[in-house]
PDB file of C-alpha atoms in Angstrom:
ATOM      1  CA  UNK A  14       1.406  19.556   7.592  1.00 87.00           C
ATOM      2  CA  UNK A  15      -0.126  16.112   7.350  1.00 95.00           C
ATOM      3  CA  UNK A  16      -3.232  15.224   9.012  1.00 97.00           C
ATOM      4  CA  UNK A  17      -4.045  11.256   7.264  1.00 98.00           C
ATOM      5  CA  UNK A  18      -0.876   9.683   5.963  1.00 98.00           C
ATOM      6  CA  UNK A  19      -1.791   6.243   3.411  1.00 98.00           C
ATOM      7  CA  UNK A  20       1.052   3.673   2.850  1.00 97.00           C
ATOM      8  CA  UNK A  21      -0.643   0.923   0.333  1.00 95.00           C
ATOM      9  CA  UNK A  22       1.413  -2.186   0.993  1.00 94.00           C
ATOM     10  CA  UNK A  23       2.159  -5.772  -0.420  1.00 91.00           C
ATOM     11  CA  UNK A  24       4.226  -7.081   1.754  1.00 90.00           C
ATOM     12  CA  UNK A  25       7.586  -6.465  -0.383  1.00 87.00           C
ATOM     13  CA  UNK A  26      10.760  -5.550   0.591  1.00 87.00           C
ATOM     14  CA  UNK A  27      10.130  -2.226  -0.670  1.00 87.00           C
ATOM     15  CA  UNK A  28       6.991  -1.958   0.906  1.00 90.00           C
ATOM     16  CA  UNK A  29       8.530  -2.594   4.376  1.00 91.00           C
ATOM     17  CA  UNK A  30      11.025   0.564   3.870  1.00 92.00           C
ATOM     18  CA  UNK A  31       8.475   2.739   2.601  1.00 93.00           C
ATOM     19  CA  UNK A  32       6.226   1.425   6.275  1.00 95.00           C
ATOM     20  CA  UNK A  33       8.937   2.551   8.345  1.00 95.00           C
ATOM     21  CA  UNK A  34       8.936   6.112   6.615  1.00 96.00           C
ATOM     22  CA  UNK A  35       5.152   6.219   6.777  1.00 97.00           C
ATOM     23  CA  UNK A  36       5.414   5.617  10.624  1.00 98.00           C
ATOM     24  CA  UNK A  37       8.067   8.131  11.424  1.00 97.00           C
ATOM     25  CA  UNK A  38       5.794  10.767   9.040  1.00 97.00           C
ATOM     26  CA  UNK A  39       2.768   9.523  11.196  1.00 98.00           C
ATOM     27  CA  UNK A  40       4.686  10.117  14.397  1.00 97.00           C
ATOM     28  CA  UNK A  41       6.259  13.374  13.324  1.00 97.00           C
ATOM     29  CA  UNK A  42       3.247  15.199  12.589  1.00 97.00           C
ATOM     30  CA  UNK A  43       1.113  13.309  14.598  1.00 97.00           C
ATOM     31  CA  UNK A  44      -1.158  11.971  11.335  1.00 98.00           C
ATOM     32  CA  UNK A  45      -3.663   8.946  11.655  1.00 98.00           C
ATOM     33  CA  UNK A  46      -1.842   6.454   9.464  1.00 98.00           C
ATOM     34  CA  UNK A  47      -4.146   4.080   7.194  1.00 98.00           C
ATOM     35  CA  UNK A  48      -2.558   1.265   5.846  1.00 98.00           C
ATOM     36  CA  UNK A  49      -4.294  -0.380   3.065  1.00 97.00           C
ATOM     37  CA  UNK A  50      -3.613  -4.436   0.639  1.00 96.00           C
ATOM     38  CA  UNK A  51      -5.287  -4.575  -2.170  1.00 94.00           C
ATOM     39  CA  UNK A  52      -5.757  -7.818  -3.859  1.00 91.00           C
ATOM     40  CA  UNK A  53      -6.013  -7.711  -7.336  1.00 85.00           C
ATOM     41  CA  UNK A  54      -8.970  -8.588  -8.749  1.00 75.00           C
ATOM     42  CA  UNK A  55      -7.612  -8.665 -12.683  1.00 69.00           C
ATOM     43  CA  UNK A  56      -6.241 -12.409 -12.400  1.00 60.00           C
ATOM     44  CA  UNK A  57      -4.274 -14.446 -15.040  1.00 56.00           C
ATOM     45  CA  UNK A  58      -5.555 -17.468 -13.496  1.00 53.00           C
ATOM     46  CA  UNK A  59      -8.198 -17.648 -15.985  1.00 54.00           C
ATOM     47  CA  UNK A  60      -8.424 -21.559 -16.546  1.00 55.00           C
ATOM     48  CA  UNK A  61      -9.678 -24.374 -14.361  1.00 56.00           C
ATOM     49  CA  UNK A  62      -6.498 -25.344 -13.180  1.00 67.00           C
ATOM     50  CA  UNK A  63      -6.242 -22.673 -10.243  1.00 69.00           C
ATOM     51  CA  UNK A  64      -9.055 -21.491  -8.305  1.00 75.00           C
ATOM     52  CA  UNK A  65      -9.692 -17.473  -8.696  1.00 74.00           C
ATOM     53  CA  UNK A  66     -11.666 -17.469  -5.477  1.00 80.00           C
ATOM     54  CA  UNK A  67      -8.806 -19.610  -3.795  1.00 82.00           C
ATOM     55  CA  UNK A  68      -6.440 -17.358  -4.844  1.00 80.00           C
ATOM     56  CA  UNK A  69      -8.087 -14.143  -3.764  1.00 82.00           C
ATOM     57  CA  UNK A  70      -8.826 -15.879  -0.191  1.00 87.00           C
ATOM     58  CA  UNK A  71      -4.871 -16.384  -0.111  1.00 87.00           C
ATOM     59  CA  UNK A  72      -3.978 -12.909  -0.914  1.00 88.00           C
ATOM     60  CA  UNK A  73      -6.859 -11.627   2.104  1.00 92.00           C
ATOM     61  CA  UNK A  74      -5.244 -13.946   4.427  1.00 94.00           C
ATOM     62  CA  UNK A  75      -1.844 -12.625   3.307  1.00 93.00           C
ATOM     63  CA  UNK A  76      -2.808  -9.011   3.746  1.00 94.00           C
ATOM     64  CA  UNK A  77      -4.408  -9.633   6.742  1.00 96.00           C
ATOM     65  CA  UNK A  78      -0.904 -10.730   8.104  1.00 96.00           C
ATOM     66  CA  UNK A  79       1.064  -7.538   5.991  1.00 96.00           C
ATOM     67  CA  UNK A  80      -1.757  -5.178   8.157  1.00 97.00           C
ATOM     68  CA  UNK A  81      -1.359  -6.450  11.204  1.00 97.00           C
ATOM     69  CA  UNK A  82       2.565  -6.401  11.285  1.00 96.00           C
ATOM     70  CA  UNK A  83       2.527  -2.815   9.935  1.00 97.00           C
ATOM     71  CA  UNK A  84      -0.259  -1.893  12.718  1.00 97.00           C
ATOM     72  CA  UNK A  85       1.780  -3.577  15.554  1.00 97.00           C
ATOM     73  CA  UNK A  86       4.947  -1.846  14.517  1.00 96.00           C
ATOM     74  CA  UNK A  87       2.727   1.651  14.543  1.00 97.00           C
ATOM     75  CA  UNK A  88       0.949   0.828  17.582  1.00 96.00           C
ATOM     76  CA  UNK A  89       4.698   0.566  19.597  1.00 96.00           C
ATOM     77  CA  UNK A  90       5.472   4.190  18.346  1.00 96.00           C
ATOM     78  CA  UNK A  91       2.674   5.973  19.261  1.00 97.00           C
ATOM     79  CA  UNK A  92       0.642   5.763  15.816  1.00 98.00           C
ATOM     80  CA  UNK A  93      -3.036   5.624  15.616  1.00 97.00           C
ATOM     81  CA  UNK A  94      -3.740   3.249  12.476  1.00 97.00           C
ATOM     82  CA  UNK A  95      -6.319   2.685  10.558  1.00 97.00           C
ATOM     83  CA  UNK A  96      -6.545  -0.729   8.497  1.00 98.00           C
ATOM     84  CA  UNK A  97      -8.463  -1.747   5.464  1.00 97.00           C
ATOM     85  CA  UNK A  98      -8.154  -4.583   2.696  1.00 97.00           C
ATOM     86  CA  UNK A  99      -9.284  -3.111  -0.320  1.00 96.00           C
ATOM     87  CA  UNK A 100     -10.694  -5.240  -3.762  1.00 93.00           C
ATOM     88  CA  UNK A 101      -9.528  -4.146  -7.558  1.00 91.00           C
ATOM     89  CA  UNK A 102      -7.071  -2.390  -9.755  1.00 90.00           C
ATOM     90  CA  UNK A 103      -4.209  -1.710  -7.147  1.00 90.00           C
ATOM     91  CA  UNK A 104      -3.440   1.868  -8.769  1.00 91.00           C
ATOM     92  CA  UNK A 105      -7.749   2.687  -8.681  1.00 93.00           C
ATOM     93  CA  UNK A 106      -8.416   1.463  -5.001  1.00 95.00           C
ATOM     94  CA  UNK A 107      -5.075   3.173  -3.739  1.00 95.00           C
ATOM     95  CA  UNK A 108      -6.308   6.237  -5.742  1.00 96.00           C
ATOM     96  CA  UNK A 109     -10.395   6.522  -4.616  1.00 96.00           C
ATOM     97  CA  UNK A 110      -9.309   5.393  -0.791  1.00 97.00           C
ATOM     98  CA  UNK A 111      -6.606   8.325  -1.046  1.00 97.00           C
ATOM     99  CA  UNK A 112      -9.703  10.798  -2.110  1.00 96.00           C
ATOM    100  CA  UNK A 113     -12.086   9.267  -0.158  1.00 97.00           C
ATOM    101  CA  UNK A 114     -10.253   9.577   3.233  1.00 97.00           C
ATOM    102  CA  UNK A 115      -8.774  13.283   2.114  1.00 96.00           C
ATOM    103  CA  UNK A 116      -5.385  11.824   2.437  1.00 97.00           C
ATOM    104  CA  UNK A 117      -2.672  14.265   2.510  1.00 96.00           C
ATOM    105  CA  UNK A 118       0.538  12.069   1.603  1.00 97.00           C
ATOM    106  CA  UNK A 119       0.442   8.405   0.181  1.00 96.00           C
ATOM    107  CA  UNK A 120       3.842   6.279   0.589  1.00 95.00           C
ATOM    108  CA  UNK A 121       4.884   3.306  -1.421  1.00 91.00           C
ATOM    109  CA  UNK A 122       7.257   0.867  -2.370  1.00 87.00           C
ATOM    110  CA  UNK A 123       9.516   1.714  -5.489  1.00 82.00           C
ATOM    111  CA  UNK A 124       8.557  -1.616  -6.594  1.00 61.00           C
ATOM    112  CA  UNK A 125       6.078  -4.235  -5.476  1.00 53.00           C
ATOM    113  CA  UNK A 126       6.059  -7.910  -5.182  1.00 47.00           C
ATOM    114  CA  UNK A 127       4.878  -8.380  -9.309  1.00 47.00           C
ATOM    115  CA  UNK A 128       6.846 -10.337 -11.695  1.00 41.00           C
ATOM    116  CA  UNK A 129       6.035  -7.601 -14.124  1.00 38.00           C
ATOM    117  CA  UNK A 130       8.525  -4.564 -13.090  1.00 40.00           C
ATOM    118  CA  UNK A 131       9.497  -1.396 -14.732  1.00 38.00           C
ATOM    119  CA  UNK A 132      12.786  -0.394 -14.997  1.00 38.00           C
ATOM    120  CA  UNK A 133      12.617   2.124 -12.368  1.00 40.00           C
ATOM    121  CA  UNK A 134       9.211   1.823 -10.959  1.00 49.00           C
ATOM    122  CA  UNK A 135       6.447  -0.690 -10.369  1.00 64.00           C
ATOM    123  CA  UNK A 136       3.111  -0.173 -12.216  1.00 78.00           C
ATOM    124  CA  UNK A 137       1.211   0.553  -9.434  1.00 82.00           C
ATOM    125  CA  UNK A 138       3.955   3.081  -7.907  1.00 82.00           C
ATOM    126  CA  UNK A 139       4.052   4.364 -11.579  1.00 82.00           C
ATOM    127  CA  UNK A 140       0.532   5.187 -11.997  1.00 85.00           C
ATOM    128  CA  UNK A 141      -0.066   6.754  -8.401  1.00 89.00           C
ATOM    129  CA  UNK A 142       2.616   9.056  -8.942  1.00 85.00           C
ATOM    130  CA  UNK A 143       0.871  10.385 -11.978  1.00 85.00           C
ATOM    131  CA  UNK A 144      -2.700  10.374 -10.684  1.00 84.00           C
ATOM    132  CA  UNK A 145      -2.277  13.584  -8.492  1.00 81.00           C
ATOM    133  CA  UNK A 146      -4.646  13.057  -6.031  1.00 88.00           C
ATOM    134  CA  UNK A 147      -2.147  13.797  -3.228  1.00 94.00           C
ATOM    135  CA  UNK A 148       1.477  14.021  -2.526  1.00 93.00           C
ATOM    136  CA  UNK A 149       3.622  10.456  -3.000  1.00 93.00           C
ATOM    137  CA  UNK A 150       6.580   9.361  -1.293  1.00 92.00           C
ATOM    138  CA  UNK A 151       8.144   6.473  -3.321  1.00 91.00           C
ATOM    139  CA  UNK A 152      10.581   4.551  -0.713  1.00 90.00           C
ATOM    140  CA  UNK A 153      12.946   1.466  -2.060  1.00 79.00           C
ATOM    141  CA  UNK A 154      14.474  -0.788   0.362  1.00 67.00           C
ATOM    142  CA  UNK A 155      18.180   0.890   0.318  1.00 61.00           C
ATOM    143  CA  UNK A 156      16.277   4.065   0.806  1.00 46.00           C
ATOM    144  CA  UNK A 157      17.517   6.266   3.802  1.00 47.00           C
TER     145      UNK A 157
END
């Protein structure tokens, strides 16, 4: 049923459930799981007292980290992973990797790591739902 399973991550709380249900889908139907961090390139640290650069080579070295620990915990079950830090609009990298790769289900977080929630859904979440490019599986951290 599905061949190449994509969980975008940020590290979150959230994020961590919907990784567990993206490895159990990965192991189920024996799918090549990529995992993907994407570090935002629209910054509101627009003024000389914080470094844009600095900041993006924080959130690399941070996804780096989120990758690995989602690849370790995929490796133990069985799950062959595929990795990638990706550079933009969170919803527009998720969405062109998702085509690009043929994905056949994408899994998320309910809500990510922002300061800027929705009531019932992060942005991101929010907008990949909508897009259509494949089937979403939106996972919050009390999920089953």
């Amino acid at each position: 049923m599905y061949d190449e399973i994509l969980l975008a991550t940020d590290g979150s709380d959230d994020a961590a459930a919907a990784a567990d249900h993206a490895i159990d889908h990965a192991e189920r139907y024996d799918a090549t799981l990529h995992v993907v961090y994407v570090v935002e390139t629209r910054t509101a640290y627009d003024n000389a007292i914080v470094d844009p650069e600095t900041v993006a080579g924080n959130l690399r070295k941070e996804g780096r980290e989120t990758l690995a620990a989602v690849e370790e915990r995929a490796e133990t079950a069985g799950v062959e992973t595929t990795t990638e830090i990706l550079e933009g609009v969170p919803q527009e990298a998720i969405e062109n990797y998702a085509a690009e790769h043929d994905v056949d289900l994408i899994l998320l977080g309910t809500q990510g790591r922002s300061a800027f929630k929705r009531a019932l859904l992060g942005s991101t979440t929010d907008s990949i739902v909508r897009s259509r490019v494949a089937p979403v599986l939106v996972v919050g951290e009390d999920d089953d």
